[in-house]
Amino acid sequence: MEISVNLAGRRVLVVGHAGRARHTIARCVASGARVYLADDGEPGDARAVSSVVRVIVPSNRLEWKTLVSSVDLVVSVGVDSSTTDALERATREARIWLTTEPPSPTLPIGRVTLVGGGPGDGQLLTVAALAALREADVVFFDRLGPVARLAEWAPGAELVNVGKTPGHHAVNQTEIQERLVEAALAGKTVVRLKGGDPFVFGRGGEEVIACSRAGVPVTVVSGVTSAIAVPGAAGIPVTHREISRLFTVVSGHVPLSENELLHLAGLGGTIVVLMGVGTLPHLTAGLMRAGMSASMPVAIVEKGFSTGQRTTRADLDEIAPLASRLGVRSPAVVVIGEVVRLSEQLDVTAATFLQDAAAELTTD
Ligand code: SAH
């Protein structure tokens, strides 16, 4: 069974080596506890211990009992069996809660986890994503990931923005890769947080290759991709029985070739375009040239899962001028296909998401 306790203002004694207990300490400090550290090892990791009070490790039963009696909770992290025995006895006698946390890794080199953060709503982060963030020493993020509650999800981590910020260019891809590798080689547990899924137009593959080449262990946590979730948030299923049995996800970053347009129009399923606002006039004209009906329904869903989510719908021959008139902007997902008509019936999903997003904004 798991229970949550509010540690704000409580005294927590962490028993274990500072370096190996660094994530536990960071989480306790982040939750507002006053943290005391009984460290029986070498002088530890300065980052983790700067905000704790070190106490002398007791040498006998009475000293242990006195120490644990002066706190509200004791957390043991990777201690030896004689310390475990002493702690168990002392906390039992003093009737103080004792919990055990797994030690953080102290590898000579760290590791990188590429984490898909989903389309922006914290509720669409996976359990694996939250676990990776919880253990991170450093998180490299950009604006497309879910970032509003990053400090809470990764309490022990340094947060580094590698995306565009007002007045600053985005850090370029080669430099991001260098920084991931450099941090891992310095022994850190590194998370690269990305919007959606790392392998859908996210350059995740390049980052995996860069880490592997440098001998840095790297793993990938899949995320909920905007290609499916953002249409879904607007009440558009990318497939639907008897309407569409395939969907193709395309990047609109550069215009499609005539050959690509021809094949796309010939497939007869749903077309989902990411990064497609800039090339929309080229795409719609090209699909019509390739034989797609001018009355094919199209939807553009902007800023999915935010209070600014907006859906613009029109037929294929009318969507580009309408989008320009309405000032449709990136990030947006373009959906082309008969499934768009379903949004009139299914838009209830969209309404729920928007209500939830608004509620989250007001409670944060
Ligand atoms: N890896 C990401 C896609 C990165 S490409 C994924 O799997 O979702 C960036 C594009 O994704 C944007 O230009 C936009 O087309 C789309 N996108 C991502 N998040 C979005 C959101 N919340 N609302 C609308 N479009 C989004």
Tab-separated table of C-alpha atoms and ligand atoms in Angstrom:
chain	number	residue	atom	x	y	z
A	1	MET	CA	0.000	0.000	0.000
A	2	GLU	CA	1.159	3.525	-0.694
A	3	ILE	CA	0.159	6.567	1.316
A	4	SER	CA	1.120	10.199	0.824
A	5	VAL	CA	2.140	12.376	3.733
A	6	ASN	CA	2.479	16.113	3.833
A	7	LEU	CA	6.056	16.749	4.958
A	8	ALA	CA	5.884	20.547	4.983
A	9	GLY	CA	7.529	21.785	8.184
A	10	ARG	CA	8.211	18.202	9.400
A	11	ARG	CA	11.600	16.948	10.568
A	12	VAL	CA	12.937	14.111	8.469
A	13	LEU	CA	16.070	12.160	9.305
A	14	VAL	CA	17.748	10.600	6.276
A	15	VAL	CA	20.203	7.840	7.142
A	16	GLY	CA	22.611	6.869	4.388
A	17	HIS	CA	25.401	8.112	2.199
A	18	ALA	CA	24.814	11.677	0.951
A	19	GLY	CA	25.580	10.861	-2.675
A	20	ARG	CA	23.373	7.782	-2.801
A	21	ALA	CA	20.576	9.538	-0.891
A	22	ARG	CA	20.689	12.655	-3.084
A	23	HIS	CA	17.335	12.101	-4.791
A	24	THR	CA	15.598	11.218	-1.532
A	25	ILE	CA	17.042	14.347	0.082
A	26	ALA	CA	16.004	16.484	-2.891
A	27	ARG	CA	12.430	15.177	-2.750
A	28	CYS	CA	12.162	15.764	1.017
A	29	VAL	CA	13.578	19.294	0.703
A	30	ALA	CA	11.229	20.024	-2.223
A	31	SER	CA	8.241	18.970	-0.165
A	32	GLY	CA	9.097	21.488	2.546
A	33	ALA	CA	10.629	19.148	5.153
A	34	ARG	CA	13.525	20.079	7.447
A	35	VAL	CA	16.044	17.436	6.549
A	36	TYR	CA	18.741	16.001	8.826
A	37	LEU	CA	21.353	13.688	7.397
A	38	ALA	CA	23.186	10.948	9.272
A	39	ASP	CA	25.864	10.005	6.750
A	40	ASP	CA	28.182	7.187	7.657
A	41	GLY	CA	30.183	7.298	4.423
A	42	GLU	CA	32.691	9.551	2.718
A	43	PRO	CA	31.876	13.274	2.406
A	44	GLY	CA	29.122	13.181	-0.189
A	45	ASP	CA	27.625	15.077	-3.027
A	46	ALA	CA	27.700	18.792	-2.257
A	47	ARG	CA	24.644	19.546	-4.458
A	48	ALA	CA	22.360	17.326	-2.469
A	49	VAL	CA	23.565	18.201	0.981
A	50	SER	CA	23.743	21.991	0.835
A	51	SER	CA	20.221	22.309	2.240
A	52	VAL	CA	20.414	19.695	5.011
A	53	VAL	CA	21.702	19.670	8.569
A	54	ARG	CA	24.284	16.980	9.134
A	55	VAL	CA	24.087	15.070	12.395
A	56	ILE	CA	26.598	12.740	13.992
A	57	VAL	CA	25.906	9.072	13.311
A	58	PRO	CA	24.959	7.453	16.664
A	59	SER	CA	27.280	4.774	18.007
A	60	ASN	CA	24.964	2.982	20.412
A	61	ARG	CA	21.355	2.031	21.028
A	62	LEU	CA	20.563	4.944	23.362
A	63	GLU	CA	22.006	7.522	20.957
A	64	TRP	CA	19.932	6.088	18.083
A	65	LYS	CA	16.779	6.259	20.181
A	66	THR	CA	17.497	9.862	21.219
A	67	LEU	CA	18.155	10.874	17.611
A	68	VAL	CA	15.082	9.254	16.059
A	69	SER	CA	12.880	10.595	18.886
A	70	SER	CA	13.701	14.127	17.805
A	71	VAL	CA	12.246	13.766	14.275
A	72	ASP	CA	8.859	12.945	12.685
A	73	LEU	CA	10.037	10.469	10.058
A	74	VAL	CA	13.168	8.416	9.417
A	75	VAL	CA	14.175	7.434	5.887
A	76	SER	CA	16.852	4.822	5.420
A	77	VAL	CA	18.722	4.742	2.096
A	78	GLY	CA	21.016	1.841	1.303
A	79	VAL	CA	22.468	1.298	4.792
A	80	ASP	CA	24.214	-1.879	6.023
A	81	SER	CA	22.454	-4.559	8.011
A	82	SER	CA	23.751	-3.516	11.446
A	83	THR	CA	22.528	0.071	10.869
A	84	THR	CA	19.215	-1.313	9.636
A	85	ASP	CA	18.858	-3.359	12.840
A	86	ALA	CA	19.714	-0.347	15.006
A	87	LEU	CA	17.255	1.852	13.109
A	88	GLU	CA	14.443	-0.673	13.254
A	89	ARG	CA	14.862	-1.142	16.985
A	90	ALA	CA	15.174	2.583	17.753
A	91	THR	CA	12.176	3.629	15.642
A	92	ARG	CA	10.057	0.833	17.105
A	93	GLU	CA	10.950	1.862	20.665
A	94	ALA	CA	10.432	5.568	19.936
A	95	ARG	CA	7.250	4.879	17.864
A	96	ILE	CA	8.565	6.879	14.898
A	97	TRP	CA	7.807	5.963	11.242
A	98	LEU	CA	10.676	4.362	9.331
A	99	THR	CA	10.670	4.027	5.539
A	100	THR	CA	13.225	2.704	3.093
A	101	GLU	CA	14.104	4.289	-0.244
A	102	PRO	CA	16.287	2.779	-2.981
A	103	PRO	CA	19.730	4.381	-3.282
A	104	SER	CA	20.468	6.580	-6.328
A	105	PRO	CA	23.017	5.188	-8.755
A	106	THR	CA	26.644	6.204	-8.316
A	107	LEU	CA	28.022	4.952	-11.585
A	108	PRO	CA	31.321	6.263	-12.903
A	109	ILE	CA	29.264	7.510	-15.849
A	110	GLY	CA	25.637	8.466	-15.784
A	111	ARG	CA	22.927	7.719	-18.314
A	112	VAL	CA	20.504	9.492	-20.581
A	113	THR	CA	16.771	8.843	-20.777
A	114	LEU	CA	14.850	10.355	-23.661
A	115	VAL	CA	11.400	10.987	-22.292
A	116	GLY	CA	8.307	11.597	-24.385
A	117	GLY	CA	6.304	14.126	-22.429
A	118	GLY	CA	3.074	13.964	-24.430
A	119	PRO	CA	1.292	16.901	-26.025
A	120	GLY	CA	1.443	19.320	-23.099
A	121	ASP	CA	-1.095	18.126	-20.540
A	122	GLY	CA	0.606	16.755	-17.403
A	123	GLN	CA	-2.084	14.086	-17.154
A	124	LEU	CA	-0.744	12.504	-20.336
A	125	LEU	CA	2.733	11.907	-18.915
A	126	THR	CA	3.395	8.189	-18.489
A	127	VAL	CA	4.281	6.503	-15.201
A	128	ALA	CA	7.732	5.763	-16.684
A	129	ALA	CA	8.192	9.438	-17.606
A	130	LEU	CA	7.418	10.532	-14.044
A	131	ALA	CA	9.804	7.908	-12.642
A	132	ALA	CA	12.628	9.092	-14.926
A	133	LEU	CA	12.042	12.740	-13.992
A	134	ARG	CA	11.993	11.876	-10.290
A	135	GLU	CA	15.492	10.387	-10.525
A	136	ALA	CA	17.024	13.057	-12.768
A	137	ASP	CA	20.048	15.181	-11.815
A	138	VAL	CA	19.512	17.367	-14.888
A	139	VAL	CA	16.587	17.808	-17.303
A	140	PHE	CA	17.027	19.335	-20.761
A	141	PHE	CA	13.629	20.556	-21.969
A	142	ASP	CA	12.008	22.773	-24.585
A	143	ARG	CA	8.668	24.497	-24.926
A	144	LEU	CA	6.789	21.629	-26.603
A	145	GLY	CA	7.037	19.353	-23.580
A	146	PRO	CA	4.799	19.614	-20.526
A	147	VAL	CA	6.873	22.023	-18.462
A	148	ALA	CA	4.520	23.860	-16.107
A	149	ARG	CA	5.110	21.429	-13.226
A	150	LEU	CA	8.646	20.346	-14.087
A	151	ALA	CA	10.147	21.609	-10.826
A	152	GLU	CA	7.658	19.455	-8.921
A	153	TRP	CA	8.192	16.339	-11.071
A	154	ALA	CA	12.005	16.604	-11.007
A	155	PRO	CA	12.675	18.152	-7.603
A	156	GLY	CA	16.352	17.266	-7.432
A	157	ALA	CA	17.235	18.325	-10.952
A	158	GLU	CA	18.860	21.258	-12.618
A	159	LEU	CA	16.390	22.375	-15.332
A	160	VAL	CA	17.978	23.504	-18.588
A	161	ASN	CA	15.888	25.116	-21.327
A	162	VAL	CA	17.357	24.222	-24.719
A	163	GLY	CA	14.393	25.570	-26.695
A	164	LYS	CA	13.684	29.050	-27.933
A	165	THR	CA	13.103	31.564	-25.125
A	166	PRO	CA	12.218	35.247	-25.607
A	167	GLY	CA	15.356	36.950	-26.915
A	168	HIS	CA	17.337	33.684	-27.165
A	169	HIS	CA	17.793	31.254	-30.028
A	170	ALA	CA	17.169	27.567	-29.419
A	171	VAL	CA	20.309	25.574	-28.660
A	172	ASN	CA	21.138	23.749	-31.892
A	173	GLN	CA	20.763	19.977	-32.201
A	174	THR	CA	24.501	19.182	-32.224
A	175	GLU	CA	25.022	21.221	-29.101
A	176	ILE	CA	22.066	19.548	-27.348
A	177	GLN	CA	23.615	16.165	-28.097
A	178	GLU	CA	27.006	17.329	-26.827
A	179	ARG	CA	25.453	18.606	-23.625
A	180	LEU	CA	23.551	15.359	-23.004
A	181	VAL	CA	26.721	13.322	-23.457
A	182	GLU	CA	28.854	15.698	-21.407
A	183	ALA	CA	26.417	15.628	-18.462
A	184	ALA	CA	26.188	11.824	-18.533
A	185	LEU	CA	29.980	11.455	-18.733
A	186	ALA	CA	30.176	13.650	-15.637
A	187	GLY	CA	28.167	10.939	-13.835
A	188	LYS	CA	24.756	12.583	-13.966
A	189	THR	CA	21.381	10.965	-14.480
A	190	VAL	CA	20.152	12.932	-17.471
A	191	VAL	CA	16.627	13.320	-18.846
A	192	ARG	CA	15.939	14.814	-22.250
A	193	LEU	CA	12.256	15.735	-22.098
A	194	LYS	CA	10.508	16.093	-25.439
A	195	GLY	CA	7.034	16.968	-26.579
A	196	GLY	CA	4.871	14.055	-27.715
A	197	ASP	CA	6.851	10.943	-28.590
A	198	PRO	CA	10.661	11.254	-28.950
A	199	PHE	CA	10.633	9.286	-32.224
A	200	VAL	CA	7.907	11.272	-34.016
A	201	PHE	CA	9.673	14.219	-35.650
A	202	GLY	CA	11.491	14.714	-32.378
A	203	ARG	CA	15.088	14.039	-33.460
A	204	GLY	CA	15.161	11.386	-30.746
A	205	GLY	CA	16.963	8.951	-33.034
A	206	GLU	CA	19.862	11.356	-33.491
A	207	GLU	CA	20.198	11.780	-29.735
A	208	VAL	CA	20.198	8.024	-29.158
A	209	ILE	CA	22.932	7.585	-31.789
A	210	ALA	CA	25.038	10.394	-30.284
A	211	CYS	CA	24.834	8.814	-26.813
A	212	SER	CA	25.601	5.312	-28.067
A	213	ARG	CA	28.611	6.553	-30.021
A	214	ALA	CA	29.935	8.220	-26.865
A	215	GLY	CA	29.417	4.999	-24.871
A	216	VAL	CA	26.683	6.571	-22.756
A	217	PRO	CA	23.837	4.211	-21.763
A	218	VAL	CA	20.614	5.548	-23.243
A	219	THR	CA	16.965	4.490	-23.000
A	220	VAL	CA	13.759	5.866	-24.481
A	221	VAL	CA	10.409	6.357	-22.776
A	222	SER	CA	7.651	6.568	-25.382
A	223	GLY	CA	5.180	9.404	-25.116
A	224	VAL	CA	1.647	10.174	-26.245
A	225	THR	CA	2.070	11.728	-29.660
A	226	SER	CA	0.252	14.906	-30.672
A	227	ALA	CA	-0.397	13.255	-34.056
A	228	ILE	CA	-3.136	11.150	-32.429
A	229	ALA	CA	-3.904	12.931	-29.159
A	230	VAL	CA	-4.440	16.463	-30.468
A	231	PRO	CA	-7.055	15.439	-33.081
A	232	GLY	CA	-8.547	13.294	-30.293
A	233	ALA	CA	-8.779	16.302	-28.001
A	234	ALA	CA	-10.850	18.000	-30.690
A	235	GLY	CA	-13.157	14.991	-30.998
A	236	ILE	CA	-11.506	13.576	-34.131
A	237	PRO	CA	-10.581	9.870	-34.091
A	238	VAL	CA	-7.834	9.219	-36.657
A	239	THR	CA	-9.497	5.914	-37.558
A	240	HIS	CA	-13.166	4.973	-37.402
A	241	ARG	CA	-14.916	1.798	-38.487
A	242	GLU	CA	-16.169	2.054	-42.052
A	243	ILE	CA	-14.794	5.582	-42.458
A	244	SER	CA	-11.006	5.307	-42.262
A	245	ARG	CA	-8.819	2.260	-41.697
A	246	LEU	CA	-5.459	3.932	-42.037
A	247	PHE	CA	-3.780	7.170	-41.109
A	248	THR	CA	-0.576	8.670	-42.378
A	249	VAL	CA	1.466	11.110	-40.315
A	250	VAL	CA	3.383	13.603	-42.409
A	251	SER	CA	5.745	16.452	-41.618
A	252	GLY	CA	4.797	19.696	-43.321
A	253	HIS	CA	8.126	21.242	-42.402
A	254	VAL	CA	9.153	21.247	-46.076
A	255	PRO	CA	6.682	21.073	-48.984
A	256	LEU	CA	5.818	17.565	-50.215
A	257	SER	CA	6.915	16.465	-53.686
A	258	GLU	CA	4.357	15.849	-56.478
A	259	ASN	CA	5.008	12.128	-56.146
A	260	GLU	CA	4.347	12.162	-52.388
A	261	LEU	CA	1.154	14.193	-52.902
A	262	LEU	CA	-0.058	11.725	-55.509
A	263	HIS	CA	0.455	8.719	-53.245
A	264	LEU	CA	-1.019	10.467	-50.238
A	265	ALA	CA	-4.161	11.448	-52.128
A	266	GLY	CA	-4.449	7.902	-53.484
A	267	LEU	CA	-4.300	6.168	-50.085
A	268	GLY	CA	-7.837	7.065	-49.113
A	269	GLY	CA	-7.239	7.276	-45.336
A	270	THR	CA	-6.738	10.040	-42.814
A	271	ILE	CA	-3.798	12.394	-43.291
A	272	VAL	CA	-2.308	14.000	-40.180
A	273	VAL	CA	0.166	16.806	-40.739
A	274	LEU	CA	2.509	18.121	-38.051
A	275	MET	CA	4.405	21.398	-38.498
A	276	GLY	CA	2.063	22.030	-41.415
A	277	VAL	CA	0.722	25.568	-40.919
A	278	GLY	CA	3.358	27.253	-43.104
A	279	THR	CA	2.982	24.860	-46.044
A	280	LEU	CA	-0.819	24.473	-45.865
A	281	PRO	CA	-1.629	26.317	-49.144
A	282	HIS	CA	0.948	24.195	-50.995
A	283	LEU	CA	-0.410	20.976	-49.460
A	284	THR	CA	-4.106	21.610	-50.094
A	285	ALA	CA	-3.515	22.754	-53.685
A	286	GLY	CA	-1.234	19.765	-54.295
A	287	LEU	CA	-3.762	17.236	-52.934
A	288	MET	CA	-6.477	18.667	-55.181
A	289	ARG	CA	-4.130	18.486	-58.166
A	290	ALA	CA	-3.526	14.866	-57.229
A	291	GLY	CA	-7.254	14.135	-57.399
A	292	MET	CA	-8.541	14.651	-53.863
A	293	SER	CA	-12.043	16.085	-53.691
A	294	ALA	CA	-12.279	19.817	-52.991
A	295	SER	CA	-15.010	19.047	-50.459
A	296	MET	CA	-12.816	16.755	-48.324
A	297	PRO	CA	-13.178	18.021	-44.727
A	298	VAL	CA	-10.100	19.436	-42.988
A	299	ALA	CA	-9.564	20.484	-39.371
A	300	ILE	CA	-6.693	22.389	-37.849
A	301	VAL	CA	-6.303	21.997	-34.113
A	302	GLU	CA	-4.080	24.650	-32.535
A	303	LYS	CA	-2.480	24.518	-29.081
A	304	GLY	CA	-3.996	21.184	-28.126
A	305	PHE	CA	-4.616	20.531	-24.428
A	306	SER	CA	-4.302	24.169	-23.424
A	307	THR	CA	-6.925	26.759	-22.654
A	308	GLY	CA	-6.005	28.257	-26.040
A	309	GLN	CA	-7.039	25.105	-27.950
A	310	ARG	CA	-8.963	26.058	-31.092
A	311	THR	CA	-10.292	24.003	-33.987
A	312	THR	CA	-10.816	25.478	-37.441
A	313	ARG	CA	-12.811	23.367	-39.910
A	314	ALA	CA	-13.423	23.839	-43.639
A	315	ASP	CA	-13.376	21.949	-46.922
A	316	LEU	CA	-10.047	21.289	-48.616
A	317	ASP	CA	-10.434	24.165	-51.106
A	318	GLU	CA	-11.346	26.687	-48.387
A	319	ILE	CA	-9.168	25.817	-45.395
A	320	ALA	CA	-5.955	27.642	-46.408
A	321	PRO	CA	-7.526	31.093	-46.964
A	322	LEU	CA	-9.680	30.647	-43.844
A	323	ALA	CA	-6.641	29.690	-41.712
A	324	SER	CA	-4.797	32.737	-42.945
A	325	ARG	CA	-7.802	35.016	-42.228
A	326	LEU	CA	-8.161	33.615	-38.706
A	327	GLY	CA	-4.431	33.836	-37.978
A	328	VAL	CA	-3.975	30.100	-37.348
A	329	ARG	CA	-0.529	29.478	-35.849
A	330	SER	CA	1.845	26.725	-34.856
A	331	PRO	CA	1.791	24.472	-32.863
A	332	ALA	CA	-1.117	22.947	-34.699
A	333	VAL	CA	-2.107	19.565	-36.100
A	334	VAL	CA	-3.846	19.452	-39.495
A	335	VAL	CA	-6.230	16.539	-40.102
A	336	ILE	CA	-7.518	15.776	-43.590
A	337	GLY	CA	-10.164	13.111	-44.100
A	338	GLU	CA	-13.753	12.026	-43.634
A	339	VAL	CA	-13.114	11.396	-39.903
A	340	VAL	CA	-13.136	15.186	-39.416
A	341	ARG	CA	-16.933	15.101	-39.837
A	342	LEU	CA	-17.144	12.961	-36.689
A	343	SER	CA	-15.888	15.842	-34.581
A	344	GLU	CA	-19.347	17.359	-34.762
A	345	GLN	CA	-20.631	14.361	-32.784
A	346	LEU	CA	-17.556	13.658	-30.659
A	347	ASP	CA	-16.567	17.164	-29.683
A	348	VAL	CA	-17.753	16.393	-26.168
A	349	THR	CA	-14.249	14.939	-25.575
A	350	ALA	CA	-12.749	18.272	-26.525
A	351	ALA	CA	-15.041	20.134	-24.184
A	352	THR	CA	-14.008	17.878	-21.285
A	353	PHE	CA	-10.300	18.336	-21.985
A	354	LEU	CA	-10.675	22.076	-22.121
A	355	GLN	CA	-12.572	22.152	-18.847
A	356	ASP	CA	-9.866	20.034	-17.193
A	357	ALA	CA	-7.088	22.227	-18.601
A	358	ALA	CA	-8.834	25.346	-17.310
A	359	ALA	CA	-9.366	23.736	-13.879
A	360	GLU	CA	-5.693	22.772	-13.695
A	361	LEU	CA	-4.641	26.327	-14.533
A	362	THR	CA	-6.809	27.796	-11.804
A	363	THR	CA	-5.696	25.311	-9.129
A	364	ASP	CA	-1.928	25.576	-9.905
B	1	SAH	N1	7.338	14.580	-31.131
B	1	SAH	C1	6.152	15.394	-31.203
B	1	SAH	C2	6.090	16.179	-32.488
B	1	SAH	C3	7.209	17.179	-32.660
B	1	SAH	S1	7.024	18.147	-34.106
B	1	SAH	C4	4.922	14.499	-31.031
B	1	SAH	O1	5.027	13.267	-31.078
B	1	SAH	O2	3.846	15.064	-30.784
B	1	SAH	C5	6.173	19.542	-33.464
B	1	SAH	C6	4.778	19.602	-34.007
B	1	SAH	O3	3.918	18.760	-33.267
B	1	SAH	C7	4.125	20.967	-33.917
B	1	SAH	O4	4.534	21.829	-34.966
B	1	SAH	C8	2.672	20.586	-34.052
B	1	SAH	O5	2.352	20.248	-35.378
B	1	SAH	C9	2.620	19.320	-33.246
B	1	SAH	N2	2.224	19.549	-31.834
B	1	SAH	C10	2.902	19.149	-30.750
B	1	SAH	N3	2.232	19.456	-29.616
B	1	SAH	C11	1.085	20.070	-30.028
B	1	SAH	C12	-0.034	20.615	-29.347
B	1	SAH	N4	-0.110	20.593	-28.014
B	1	SAH	N5	-1.029	21.162	-30.081
B	1	SAH	C13	-0.983	21.174	-31.426
B	1	SAH	N6	0.059	20.680	-32.117
B	1	SAH	C14	1.073	20.120	-31.437
